[in-house]
mmCIF file of C-alpha atoms in Angstrom:
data_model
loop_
_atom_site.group_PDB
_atom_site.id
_atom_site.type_symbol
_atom_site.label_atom_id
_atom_site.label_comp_id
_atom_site.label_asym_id
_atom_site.label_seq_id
_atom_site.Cartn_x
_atom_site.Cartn_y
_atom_site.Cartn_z
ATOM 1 C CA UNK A 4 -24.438 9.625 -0.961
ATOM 2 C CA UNK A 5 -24.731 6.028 0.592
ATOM 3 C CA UNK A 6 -23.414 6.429 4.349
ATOM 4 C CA UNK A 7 -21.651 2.779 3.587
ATOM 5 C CA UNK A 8 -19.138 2.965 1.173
ATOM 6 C CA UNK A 9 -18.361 -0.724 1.609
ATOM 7 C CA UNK A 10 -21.156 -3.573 2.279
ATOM 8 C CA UNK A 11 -21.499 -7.073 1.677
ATOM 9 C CA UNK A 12 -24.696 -9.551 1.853
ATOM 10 C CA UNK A 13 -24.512 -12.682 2.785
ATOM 11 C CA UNK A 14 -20.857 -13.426 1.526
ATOM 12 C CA UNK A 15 -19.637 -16.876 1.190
ATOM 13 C CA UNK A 16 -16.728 -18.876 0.600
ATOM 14 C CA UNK A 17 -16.346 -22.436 1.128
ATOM 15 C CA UNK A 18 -13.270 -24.852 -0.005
ATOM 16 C CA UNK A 19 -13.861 -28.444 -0.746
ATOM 17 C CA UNK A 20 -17.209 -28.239 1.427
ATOM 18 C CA UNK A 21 -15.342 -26.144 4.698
ATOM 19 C CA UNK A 22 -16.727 -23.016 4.895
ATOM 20 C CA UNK A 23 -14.342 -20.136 5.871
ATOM 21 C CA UNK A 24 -16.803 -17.260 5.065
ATOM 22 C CA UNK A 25 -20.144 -18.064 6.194
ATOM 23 C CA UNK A 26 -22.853 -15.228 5.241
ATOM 24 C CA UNK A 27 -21.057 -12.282 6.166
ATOM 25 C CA UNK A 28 -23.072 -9.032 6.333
ATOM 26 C CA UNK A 29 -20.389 -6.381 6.237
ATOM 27 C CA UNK A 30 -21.351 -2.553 6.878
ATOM 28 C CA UNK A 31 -18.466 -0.112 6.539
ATOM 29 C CA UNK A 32 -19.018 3.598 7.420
ATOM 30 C CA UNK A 33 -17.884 5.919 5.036
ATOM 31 C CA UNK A 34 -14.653 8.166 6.587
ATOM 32 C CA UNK A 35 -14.583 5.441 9.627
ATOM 33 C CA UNK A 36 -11.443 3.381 10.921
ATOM 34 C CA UNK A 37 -13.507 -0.253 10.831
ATOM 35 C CA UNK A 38 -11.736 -2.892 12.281
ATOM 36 C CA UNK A 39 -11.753 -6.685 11.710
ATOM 37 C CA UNK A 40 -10.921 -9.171 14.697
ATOM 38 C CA UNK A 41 -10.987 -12.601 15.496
ATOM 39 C CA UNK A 42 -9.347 -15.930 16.316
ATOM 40 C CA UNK A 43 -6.708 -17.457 14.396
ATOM 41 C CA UNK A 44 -9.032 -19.779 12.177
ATOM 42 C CA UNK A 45 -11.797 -16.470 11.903
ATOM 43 C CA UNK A 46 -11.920 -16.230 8.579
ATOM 44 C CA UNK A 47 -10.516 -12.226 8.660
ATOM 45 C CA UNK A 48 -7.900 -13.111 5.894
ATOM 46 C CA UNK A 49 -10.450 -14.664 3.658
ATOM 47 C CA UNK A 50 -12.762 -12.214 3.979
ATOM 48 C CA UNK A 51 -9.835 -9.032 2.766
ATOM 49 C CA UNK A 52 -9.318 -11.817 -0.088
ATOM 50 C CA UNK A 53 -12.939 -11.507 -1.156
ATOM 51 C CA UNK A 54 -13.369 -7.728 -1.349
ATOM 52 C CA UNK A 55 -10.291 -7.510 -3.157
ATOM 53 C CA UNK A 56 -11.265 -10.011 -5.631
ATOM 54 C CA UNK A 57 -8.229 -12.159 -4.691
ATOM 55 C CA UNK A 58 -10.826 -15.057 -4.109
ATOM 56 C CA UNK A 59 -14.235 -15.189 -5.500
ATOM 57 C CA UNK A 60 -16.982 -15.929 -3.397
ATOM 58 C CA UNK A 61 -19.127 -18.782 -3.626
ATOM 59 C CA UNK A 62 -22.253 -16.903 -2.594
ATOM 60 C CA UNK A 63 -23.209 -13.818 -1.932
ATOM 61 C CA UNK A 64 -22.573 -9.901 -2.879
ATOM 62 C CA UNK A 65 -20.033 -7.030 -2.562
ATOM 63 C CA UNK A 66 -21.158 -3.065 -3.228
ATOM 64 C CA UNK A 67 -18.409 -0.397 -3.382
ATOM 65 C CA UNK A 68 -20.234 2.807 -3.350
ATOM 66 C CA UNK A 69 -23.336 1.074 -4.446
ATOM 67 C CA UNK A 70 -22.062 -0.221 -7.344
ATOM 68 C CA UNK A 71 -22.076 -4.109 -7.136
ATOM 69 C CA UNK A 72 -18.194 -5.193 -7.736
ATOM 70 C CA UNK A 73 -18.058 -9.333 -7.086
ATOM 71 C CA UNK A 74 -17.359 -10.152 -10.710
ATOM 72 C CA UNK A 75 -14.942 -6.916 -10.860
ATOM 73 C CA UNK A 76 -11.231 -7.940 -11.067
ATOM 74 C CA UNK A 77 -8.368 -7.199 -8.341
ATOM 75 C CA UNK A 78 -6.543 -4.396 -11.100
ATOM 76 C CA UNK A 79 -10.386 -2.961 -11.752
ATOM 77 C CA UNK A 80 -10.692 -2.984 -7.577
ATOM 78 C CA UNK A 81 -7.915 -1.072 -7.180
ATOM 79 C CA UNK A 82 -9.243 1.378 -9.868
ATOM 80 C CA UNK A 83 -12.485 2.063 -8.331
ATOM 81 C CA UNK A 84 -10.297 3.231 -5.412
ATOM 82 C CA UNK A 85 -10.137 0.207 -3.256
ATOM 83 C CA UNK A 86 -6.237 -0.479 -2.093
ATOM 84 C CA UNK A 87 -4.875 -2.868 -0.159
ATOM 85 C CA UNK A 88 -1.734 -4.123 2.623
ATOM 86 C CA UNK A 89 -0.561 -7.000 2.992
ATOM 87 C CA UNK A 90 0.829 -8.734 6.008
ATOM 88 C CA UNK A 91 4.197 -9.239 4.713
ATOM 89 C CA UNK A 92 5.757 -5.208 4.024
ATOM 90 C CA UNK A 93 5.889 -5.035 0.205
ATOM 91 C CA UNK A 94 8.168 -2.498 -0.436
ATOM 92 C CA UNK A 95 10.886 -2.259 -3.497
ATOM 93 C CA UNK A 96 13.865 -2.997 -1.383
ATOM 94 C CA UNK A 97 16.660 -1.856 -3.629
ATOM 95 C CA UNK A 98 15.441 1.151 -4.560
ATOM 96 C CA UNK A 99 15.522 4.712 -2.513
ATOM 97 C CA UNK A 100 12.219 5.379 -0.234
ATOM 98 C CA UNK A 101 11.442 8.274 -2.637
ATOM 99 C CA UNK A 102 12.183 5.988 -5.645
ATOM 100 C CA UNK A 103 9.453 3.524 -4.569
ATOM 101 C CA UNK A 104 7.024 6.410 -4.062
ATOM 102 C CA UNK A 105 7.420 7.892 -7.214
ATOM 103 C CA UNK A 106 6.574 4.541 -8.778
ATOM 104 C CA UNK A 107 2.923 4.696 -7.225
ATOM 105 C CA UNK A 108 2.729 8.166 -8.512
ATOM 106 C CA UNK A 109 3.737 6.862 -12.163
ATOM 107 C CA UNK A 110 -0.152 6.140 -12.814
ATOM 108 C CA UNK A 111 -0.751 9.970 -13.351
ATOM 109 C CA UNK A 112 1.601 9.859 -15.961
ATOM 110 C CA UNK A 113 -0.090 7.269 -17.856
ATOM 111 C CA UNK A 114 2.507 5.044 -17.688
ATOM 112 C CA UNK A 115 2.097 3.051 -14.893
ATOM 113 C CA UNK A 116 5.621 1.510 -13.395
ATOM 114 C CA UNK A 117 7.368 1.821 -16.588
ATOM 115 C CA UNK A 118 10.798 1.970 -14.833
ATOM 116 C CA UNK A 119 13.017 2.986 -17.923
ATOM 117 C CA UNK A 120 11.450 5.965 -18.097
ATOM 118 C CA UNK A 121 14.091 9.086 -17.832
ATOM 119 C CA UNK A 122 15.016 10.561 -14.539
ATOM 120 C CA UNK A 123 13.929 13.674 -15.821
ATOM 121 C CA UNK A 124 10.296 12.557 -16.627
ATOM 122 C CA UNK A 125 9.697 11.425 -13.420
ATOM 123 C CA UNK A 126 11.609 14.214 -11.647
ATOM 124 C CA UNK A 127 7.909 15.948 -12.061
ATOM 125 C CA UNK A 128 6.755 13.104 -9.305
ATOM 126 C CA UNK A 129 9.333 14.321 -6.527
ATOM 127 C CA UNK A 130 7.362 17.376 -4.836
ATOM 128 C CA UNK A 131 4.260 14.956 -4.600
ATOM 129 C CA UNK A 132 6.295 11.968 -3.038
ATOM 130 C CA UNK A 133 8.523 14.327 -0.704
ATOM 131 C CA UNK A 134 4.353 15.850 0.409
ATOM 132 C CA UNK A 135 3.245 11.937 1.469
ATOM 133 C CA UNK A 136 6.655 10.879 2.603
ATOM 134 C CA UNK A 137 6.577 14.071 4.884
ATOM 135 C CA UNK A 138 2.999 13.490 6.090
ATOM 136 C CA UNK A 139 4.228 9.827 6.970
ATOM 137 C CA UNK A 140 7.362 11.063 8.732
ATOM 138 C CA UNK A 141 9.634 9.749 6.501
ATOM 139 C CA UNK A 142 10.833 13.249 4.891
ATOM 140 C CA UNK A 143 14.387 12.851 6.168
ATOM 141 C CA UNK A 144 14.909 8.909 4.804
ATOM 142 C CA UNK A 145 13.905 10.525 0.683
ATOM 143 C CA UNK A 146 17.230 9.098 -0.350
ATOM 144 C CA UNK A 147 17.892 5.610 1.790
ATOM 145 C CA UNK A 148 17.651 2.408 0.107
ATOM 146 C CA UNK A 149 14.517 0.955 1.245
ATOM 147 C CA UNK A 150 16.069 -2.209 2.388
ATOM 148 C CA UNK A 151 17.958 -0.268 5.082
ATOM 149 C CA UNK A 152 14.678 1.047 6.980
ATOM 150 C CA UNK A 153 13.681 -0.723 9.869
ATOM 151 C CA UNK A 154 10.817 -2.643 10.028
ATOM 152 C CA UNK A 155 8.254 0.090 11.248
ATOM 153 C CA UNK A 156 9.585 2.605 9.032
ATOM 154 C CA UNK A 157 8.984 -0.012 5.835
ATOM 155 C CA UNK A 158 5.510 -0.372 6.867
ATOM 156 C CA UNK A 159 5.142 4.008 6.722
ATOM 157 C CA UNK A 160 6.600 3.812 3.679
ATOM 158 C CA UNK A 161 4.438 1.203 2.482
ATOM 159 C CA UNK A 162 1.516 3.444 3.843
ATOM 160 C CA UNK A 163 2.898 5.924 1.324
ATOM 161 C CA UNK A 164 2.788 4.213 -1.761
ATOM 162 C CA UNK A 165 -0.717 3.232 -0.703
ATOM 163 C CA UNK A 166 -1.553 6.725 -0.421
ATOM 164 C CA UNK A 167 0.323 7.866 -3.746
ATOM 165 C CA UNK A 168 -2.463 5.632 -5.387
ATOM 166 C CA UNK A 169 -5.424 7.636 -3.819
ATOM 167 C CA UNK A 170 -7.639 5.535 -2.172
ATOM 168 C CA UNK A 171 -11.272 5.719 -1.020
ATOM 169 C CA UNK A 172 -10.919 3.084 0.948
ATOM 170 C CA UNK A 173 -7.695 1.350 2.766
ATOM 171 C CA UNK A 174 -7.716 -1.993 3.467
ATOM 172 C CA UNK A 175 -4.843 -2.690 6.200
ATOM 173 C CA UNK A 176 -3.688 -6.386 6.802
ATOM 174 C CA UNK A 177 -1.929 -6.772 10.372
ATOM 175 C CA UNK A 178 -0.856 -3.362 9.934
ATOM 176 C CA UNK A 179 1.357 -3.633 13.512
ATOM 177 C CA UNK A 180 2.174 -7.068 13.139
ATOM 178 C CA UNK A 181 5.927 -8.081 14.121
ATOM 179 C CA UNK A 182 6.203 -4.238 15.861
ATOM 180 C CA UNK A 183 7.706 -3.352 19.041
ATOM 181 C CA UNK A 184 6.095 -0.781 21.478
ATOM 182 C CA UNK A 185 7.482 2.530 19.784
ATOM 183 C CA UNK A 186 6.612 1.349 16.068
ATOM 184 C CA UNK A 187 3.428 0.221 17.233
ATOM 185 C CA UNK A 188 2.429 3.781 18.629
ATOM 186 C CA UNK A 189 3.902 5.539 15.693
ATOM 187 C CA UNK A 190 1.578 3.752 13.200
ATOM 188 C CA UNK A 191 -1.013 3.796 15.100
ATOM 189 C CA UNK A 192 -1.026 7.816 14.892
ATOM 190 C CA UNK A 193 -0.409 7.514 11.036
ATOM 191 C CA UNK A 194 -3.826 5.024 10.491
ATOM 192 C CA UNK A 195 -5.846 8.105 12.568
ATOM 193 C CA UNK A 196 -4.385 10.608 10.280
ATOM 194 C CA UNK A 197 -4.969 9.402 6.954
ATOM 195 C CA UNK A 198 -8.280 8.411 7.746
ATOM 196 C CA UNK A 199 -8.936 11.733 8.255
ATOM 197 C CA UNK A 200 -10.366 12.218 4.805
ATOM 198 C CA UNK A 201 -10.512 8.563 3.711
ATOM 199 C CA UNK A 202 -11.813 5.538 4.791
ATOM 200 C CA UNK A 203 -9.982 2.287 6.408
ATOM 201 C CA UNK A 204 -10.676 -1.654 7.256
ATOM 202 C CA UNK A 205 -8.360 -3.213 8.515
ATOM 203 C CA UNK A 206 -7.409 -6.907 10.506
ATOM 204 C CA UNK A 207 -5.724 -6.419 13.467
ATOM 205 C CA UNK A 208 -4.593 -8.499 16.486
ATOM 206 C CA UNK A 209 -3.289 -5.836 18.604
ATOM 207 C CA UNK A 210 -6.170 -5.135 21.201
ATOM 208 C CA UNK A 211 -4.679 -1.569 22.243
ATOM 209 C CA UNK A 212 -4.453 -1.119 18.445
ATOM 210 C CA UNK A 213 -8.149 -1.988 17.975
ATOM 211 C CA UNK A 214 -9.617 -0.066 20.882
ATOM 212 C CA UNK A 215 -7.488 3.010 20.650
ATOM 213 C CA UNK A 216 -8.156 4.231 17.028
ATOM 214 C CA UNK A 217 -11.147 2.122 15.605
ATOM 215 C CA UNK A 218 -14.706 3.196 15.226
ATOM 216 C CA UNK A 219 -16.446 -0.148 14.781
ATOM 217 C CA UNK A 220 -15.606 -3.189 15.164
ATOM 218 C CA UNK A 221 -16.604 -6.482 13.377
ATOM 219 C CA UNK A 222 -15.521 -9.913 15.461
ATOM 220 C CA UNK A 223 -15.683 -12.468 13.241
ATOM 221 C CA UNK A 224 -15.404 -16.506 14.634
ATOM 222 C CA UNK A 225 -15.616 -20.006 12.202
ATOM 223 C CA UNK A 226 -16.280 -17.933 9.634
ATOM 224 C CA UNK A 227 -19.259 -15.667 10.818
ATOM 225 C CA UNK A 228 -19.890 -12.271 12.182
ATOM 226 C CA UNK A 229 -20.342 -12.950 16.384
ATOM 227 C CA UNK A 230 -20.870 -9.428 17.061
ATOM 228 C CA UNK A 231 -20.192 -5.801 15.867
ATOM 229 C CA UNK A 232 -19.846 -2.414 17.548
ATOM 230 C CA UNK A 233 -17.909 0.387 19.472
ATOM 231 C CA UNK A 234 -14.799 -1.542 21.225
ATOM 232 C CA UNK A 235 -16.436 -0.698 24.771
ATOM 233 C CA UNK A 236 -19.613 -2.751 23.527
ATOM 234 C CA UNK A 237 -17.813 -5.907 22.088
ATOM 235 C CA UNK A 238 -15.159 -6.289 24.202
ATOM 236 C CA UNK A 239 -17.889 -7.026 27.455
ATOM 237 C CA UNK A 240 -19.908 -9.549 24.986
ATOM 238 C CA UNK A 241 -19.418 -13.196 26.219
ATOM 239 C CA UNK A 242 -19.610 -14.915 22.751
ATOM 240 C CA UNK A 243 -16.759 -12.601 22.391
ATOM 241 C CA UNK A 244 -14.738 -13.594 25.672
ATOM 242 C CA UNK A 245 -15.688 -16.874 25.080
ATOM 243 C CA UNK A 246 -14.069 -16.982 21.436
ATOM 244 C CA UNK A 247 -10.801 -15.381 22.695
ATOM 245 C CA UNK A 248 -10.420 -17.698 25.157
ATOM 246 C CA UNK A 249 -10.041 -20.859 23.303
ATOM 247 C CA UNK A 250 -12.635 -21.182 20.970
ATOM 248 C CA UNK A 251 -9.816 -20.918 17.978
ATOM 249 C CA UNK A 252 -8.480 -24.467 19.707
ATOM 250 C CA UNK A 253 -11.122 -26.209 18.559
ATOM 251 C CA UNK A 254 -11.820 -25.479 14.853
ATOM 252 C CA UNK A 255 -11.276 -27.657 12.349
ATOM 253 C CA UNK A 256 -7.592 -28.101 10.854
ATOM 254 C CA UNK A 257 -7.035 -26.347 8.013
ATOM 255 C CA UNK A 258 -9.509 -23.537 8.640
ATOM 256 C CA UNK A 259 -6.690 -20.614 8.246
ATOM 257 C CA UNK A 260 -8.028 -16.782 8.238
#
Protein backbone atom coordinates (compact mmCIF):
# COMPACT_ATOMS: atom_id res chain seq x y z
CA UNK A 1 0.00 0.00 0.00
CA UNK A 2 1.05 3.61 -1.16
CA UNK A 3 2.71 5.27 2.08
CA UNK A 4 0.67 8.62 0.78
CA UNK A 5 -2.80 8.26 0.98
CA UNK A 6 -3.30 11.82 -0.23
CA UNK A 7 -1.00 13.61 -3.04
CA UNK A 8 -1.40 16.21 -5.45
CA UNK A 9 0.87 17.34 -8.61
CA UNK A 10 1.18 20.45 -9.60
CA UNK A 11 -2.38 21.74 -8.50
CA UNK A 12 -3.72 24.91 -9.77
CA UNK A 13 -6.36 27.30 -9.40
CA UNK A 14 -6.50 30.66 -10.73
CA UNK A 15 -9.66 33.23 -10.80
CA UNK A 16 -9.98 35.77 -13.49
CA UNK A 17 -6.05 35.42 -14.14
CA UNK A 18 -5.01 35.63 -9.97
CA UNK A 19 -3.67 32.62 -9.05
CA UNK A 20 -4.53 31.36 -5.50
CA UNK A 21 -3.12 27.79 -5.96
CA UNK A 22 0.01 27.86 -7.75
CA UNK A 23 1.50 24.18 -8.48
CA UNK A 24 1.03 22.65 -5.28
CA UNK A 25 2.82 19.32 -4.70
CA UNK A 26 0.98 17.90 -1.72
CA UNK A 27 2.37 14.62 0.09
CA UNK A 28 0.21 13.34 2.94
CA UNK A 29 1.46 10.39 5.08
CA UNK A 30 -0.85 7.79 5.59
CA UNK A 31 -1.97 7.59 9.66
CA UNK A 32 -0.11 11.20 10.07
CA UNK A 33 -1.62 14.51 11.66
CA UNK A 34 -0.43 16.88 8.43
CA UNK A 35 -0.88 20.30 8.98
CA UNK A 36 -1.51 23.26 6.63
CA UNK A 37 -0.22 26.90 7.59
CA UNK A 38 0.16 30.12 6.21
CA UNK A 39 -0.68 33.82 5.94
CA UNK A 40 -4.01 35.16 5.62
CA UNK A 41 -4.01 35.44 1.66
CA UNK A 42 -1.98 31.62 1.56
CA UNK A 43 -4.17 29.98 -0.36
CA UNK A 44 -4.86 27.08 2.66
CA UNK A 45 -8.71 27.51 2.16
CA UNK A 46 -8.51 27.06 -1.54
CA UNK A 47 -6.46 24.37 -1.47
CA UNK A 48 -9.20 22.11 1.28
CA UNK A 49 -11.72 23.44 -1.56
CA UNK A 50 -9.82 21.55 -4.24
CA UNK A 51 -9.40 18.13 -2.62
CA UNK A 52 -12.85 18.18 -1.70
CA UNK A 53 -14.01 18.94 -5.07
CA UNK A 54 -15.70 22.14 -3.80
CA UNK A 55 -13.61 24.00 -6.57
CA UNK A 56 -12.12 22.42 -9.54
CA UNK A 57 -8.73 23.04 -10.36
CA UNK A 58 -7.53 24.67 -13.31
CA UNK A 59 -4.43 22.49 -13.62
CA UNK A 60 -3.09 19.85 -12.19
CA UNK A 61 -3.94 16.34 -10.29
CA UNK A 62 -5.37 14.86 -7.04
CA UNK A 63 -4.76 10.86 -6.03
CA UNK A 64 -6.68 9.43 -3.03
CA UNK A 65 -5.13 6.13 -2.44
CA UNK A 66 -3.75 6.13 -5.90
CA UNK A 67 -6.75 6.42 -7.51
CA UNK A 68 -6.85 9.80 -9.45
CA UNK A 69 -10.14 11.73 -8.01
CA UNK A 70 -10.06 15.55 -9.72
CA UNK A 71 -13.12 14.95 -11.87
CA UNK A 72 -14.75 12.93 -8.77
CA UNK A 73 -17.64 14.91 -7.17
CA UNK A 74 -17.79 16.36 -3.42
CA UNK A 75 -20.82 13.42 -2.46
CA UNK A 76 -18.40 10.68 -4.43
CA UNK A 77 -15.31 12.36 -2.17
CA UNK A 78 -16.92 11.80 0.77
CA UNK A 79 -17.65 8.17 -0.33
CA UNK A 80 -14.20 7.18 -1.05
CA UNK A 81 -13.70 8.13 2.63
CA UNK A 82 -12.53 11.65 2.41
CA UNK A 83 -14.59 13.99 5.11
CA UNK A 84 -14.40 17.27 5.83
CA UNK A 85 -14.83 20.52 8.73
CA UNK A 86 -15.61 23.49 8.15
CA UNK A 87 -14.66 26.68 9.86
CA UNK A 88 -18.01 27.66 10.89
CA UNK A 89 -19.35 24.46 13.56
CA UNK A 90 -22.06 22.75 11.47
CA UNK A 91 -23.99 21.07 13.82
CA UNK A 92 -28.04 20.46 13.80
CA UNK A 93 -28.79 22.94 16.48
CA UNK A 94 -32.28 21.94 17.46
CA UNK A 95 -31.84 18.60 17.75
CA UNK A 96 -30.26 16.47 20.89
CA UNK A 97 -26.26 15.80 20.57
CA UNK A 98 -27.16 12.08 20.20
CA UNK A 99 -29.92 12.99 17.67
CA UNK A 100 -27.37 14.64 15.34
CA UNK A 101 -25.07 11.62 15.68
CA UNK A 102 -27.43 9.17 14.84
CA UNK A 103 -28.12 11.08 11.64
CA UNK A 104 -24.40 10.42 10.41
CA UNK A 105 -24.92 6.87 11.36
CA UNK A 106 -28.25 6.77 9.13
CA UNK A 107 -25.93 5.84 5.99
CA UNK A 108 -25.62 2.18 7.32
CA UNK A 109 -29.12 1.94 7.16
CA UNK A 110 -29.37 2.78 3.64
CA UNK A 111 -31.28 5.58 4.15
CA UNK A 112 -29.19 8.31 4.50
CA UNK A 113 -30.80 11.39 6.73
CA UNK A 114 -34.24 10.35 6.07
CA UNK A 115 -35.50 12.08 9.28
CA UNK A 116 -39.17 10.64 9.35
CA UNK A 117 -37.96 7.53 9.86
CA UNK A 118 -39.48 5.86 13.27
CA UNK A 119 -37.79 6.29 16.56
CA UNK A 120 -37.68 2.76 16.78
CA UNK A 121 -35.69 2.19 13.50
CA UNK A 122 -33.12 4.31 14.43
CA UNK A 123 -33.10 3.31 18.12
CA UNK A 124 -30.60 0.47 16.53
CA UNK A 125 -28.05 3.66 15.95
CA UNK A 126 -27.92 4.64 19.81
CA UNK A 127 -25.14 2.12 21.21
CA UNK A 128 -22.89 3.26 18.18
CA UNK A 129 -23.48 7.11 18.77
CA UNK A 130 -23.33 6.82 22.76
CA UNK A 131 -19.45 4.64 21.67
CA UNK A 132 -18.18 8.05 19.56
CA UNK A 133 -19.93 10.52 21.75
CA UNK A 134 -18.09 8.76 24.73
CA UNK A 135 -14.72 8.59 22.96
CA UNK A 136 -15.24 12.47 22.29
CA UNK A 137 -16.21 13.18 25.90
CA UNK A 138 -19.47 14.09 25.28
CA UNK A 139 -21.22 10.84 26.90
CA UNK A 140 -22.93 12.86 29.62
CA UNK A 141 -24.51 15.80 27.05
CA UNK A 142 -26.51 12.37 24.86
CA UNK A 143 -29.72 14.22 25.52
CA UNK A 144 -28.95 18.29 25.35
CA UNK A 145 -30.14 20.22 22.52
CA UNK A 146 -27.19 20.91 20.51
CA UNK A 147 -27.73 24.58 20.47
CA UNK A 148 -27.12 24.68 24.24
CA UNK A 149 -23.35 23.30 24.05
CA UNK A 150 -20.76 25.69 24.22
CA UNK A 151 -18.71 26.45 21.55
CA UNK A 152 -15.84 23.82 22.15
CA UNK A 153 -18.16 21.19 22.97
CA UNK A 154 -20.10 21.87 19.34
CA UNK A 155 -16.90 21.48 17.64
CA UNK A 156 -16.45 17.59 19.64
CA UNK A 157 -19.61 16.95 18.63
CA UNK A 158 -19.04 17.95 15.22
CA UNK A 159 -15.85 15.68 15.43
CA UNK A 160 -18.42 12.97 16.09
CA UNK A 161 -20.57 13.08 13.30
CA UNK A 162 -17.38 13.22 11.26
CA UNK A 163 -16.35 10.11 12.76
CA UNK A 164 -19.92 8.35 12.54
CA UNK A 165 -19.18 8.65 8.70
CA UNK A 166 -15.83 6.65 8.87
CA UNK A 167 -13.24 8.40 7.38
CA UNK A 168 -9.81 7.56 5.94
CA UNK A 169 -8.88 10.73 5.93
CA UNK A 170 -10.07 14.01 8.06
CA UNK A 171 -9.79 17.13 6.70
CA UNK A 172 -10.03 19.80 9.70
CA UNK A 173 -10.69 23.56 8.81
CA UNK A 174 -9.53 25.96 11.79
CA UNK A 175 -10.39 23.24 13.99
CA UNK A 176 -9.54 25.69 17.31
CA UNK A 177 -10.61 28.71 15.78
CA UNK A 178 -12.71 31.20 18.11
CA UNK A 179 -11.46 28.76 21.34
CA UNK A 180 -10.30 29.84 24.60
CA UNK A 181 -7.29 28.16 26.41
CA UNK A 182 -9.25 25.10 28.00
CA UNK A 183 -11.25 24.25 24.65
CA UNK A 184 -8.22 24.66 22.80
CA UNK A 185 -6.31 21.91 24.90
CA UNK A 186 -9.28 19.66 24.99
CA UNK A 187 -9.43 19.38 21.15
CA UNK A 188 -6.25 19.30 20.72
CA UNK A 189 -6.12 15.80 22.71
CA UNK A 190 -9.24 14.63 20.65
CA UNK A 191 -7.31 15.40 16.92
CA UNK A 192 -4.22 13.01 18.54
CA UNK A 193 -6.69 10.40 19.40
CA UNK A 194 -8.63 9.84 16.45
CA UNK A 195 -5.76 9.93 14.37
CA UNK A 196 -4.72 7.12 16.02
CA UNK A 197 -6.03 4.80 13.37
CA UNK A 198 -6.91 7.38 10.70
CA UNK A 199 -5.43 9.98 8.95
CA UNK A 200 -5.85 14.01 9.31
CA UNK A 201 -5.02 17.48 7.31
CA UNK A 202 -5.93 20.08 8.64
CA UNK A 203 -5.49 24.35 8.45
CA UNK A 204 -4.64 25.73 11.49
CA UNK A 205 -3.51 29.13 12.87
CA UNK A 206 -2.82 28.19 16.32
CA UNK A 207 1.09 27.76 16.46
CA UNK A 208 0.97 25.66 19.87
CA UNK A 209 -1.78 23.75 18.00
CA UNK A 210 0.51 23.09 15.01
CA UNK A 211 3.69 22.21 16.84
CA UNK A 212 2.20 20.20 19.63
CA UNK A 213 0.27 17.42 17.73
CA UNK A 214 1.31 17.64 13.95
CA UNK A 215 3.69 15.42 12.12
CA UNK A 216 4.42 17.50 9.03
CA UNK A 217 3.88 20.51 8.16
CA UNK A 218 3.16 22.22 4.76
CA UNK A 219 3.59 26.36 4.84
CA UNK A 220 2.01 27.53 2.09
CA UNK A 221 2.50 31.63 0.95
CA UNK A 222 0.75 33.50 -2.46
CA UNK A 223 -0.40 30.45 -3.29
CA UNK A 224 2.72 28.06 -3.22
CA UNK A 225 4.33 25.56 -1.01
CA UNK A 226 7.51 27.75 0.84
CA UNK A 227 8.58 24.88 2.78
CA UNK A 228 7.51 21.53 4.40
CA UNK A 229 8.64 19.48 7.39
CA UNK A 230 8.74 18.54 11.19
CA UNK A 231 7.58 21.92 13.10
CA UNK A 232 11.26 22.17 14.64
CA UNK A 233 12.56 22.36 10.89
CA UNK A 234 10.06 25.01 9.47
CA UNK A 235 9.58 27.08 12.14
CA UNK A 236 13.74 28.19 12.01
CA UNK A 237 13.34 28.63 7.98
CA UNK A 238 13.59 32.40 7.09
CA UNK A 239 11.23 32.33 4.02
CA UNK A 240 9.07 31.15 6.76
CA UNK A 241 9.81 34.03 9.41
CA UNK A 242 9.87 36.25 6.75
CA UNK A 243 6.19 35.33 5.53
CA UNK A 244 4.80 35.56 9.11
CA UNK A 245 6.07 38.69 9.58
CA UNK A 246 4.31 40.71 7.05
CA UNK A 247 4.56 39.16 3.92
CA UNK A 248 0.48 38.59 4.01
CA UNK A 249 0.47 42.76 3.98
CA UNK A 250 1.48 42.89 0.76
CA UNK A 251 -0.52 40.49 -1.47
CA UNK A 252 -2.78 41.45 -3.76
CA UNK A 253 -6.50 42.40 -2.63
CA UNK A 254 -8.74 39.89 -3.04
CA UNK A 255 -6.34 36.98 -2.70
CA UNK A 256 -8.46 35.25 0.33
CA UNK A 257 -7.25 31.57 1.53
Amino acid sequence: MNDFILETDNLVKEFKGFVAVDRVNLRVRRGHIHAMIGPNGAGKTTCFNLLTKFLQPTRGTIRFNGIDITGDQPATIARRGIVRSFQISAVFPHLTVLENVRIALQRKLGASFQFWRSDKILTRLDGRATELLTAVGLDSYLRMVAVELPYGHKRALELATTLALEPELILLDEPTQGMGHEDVERVMQLIKKVSADRTVLMVEHNMKVVAGISDTITVLARGAVLAEGPYAEVARNPQVIEAYMGTAEREPAGSSA
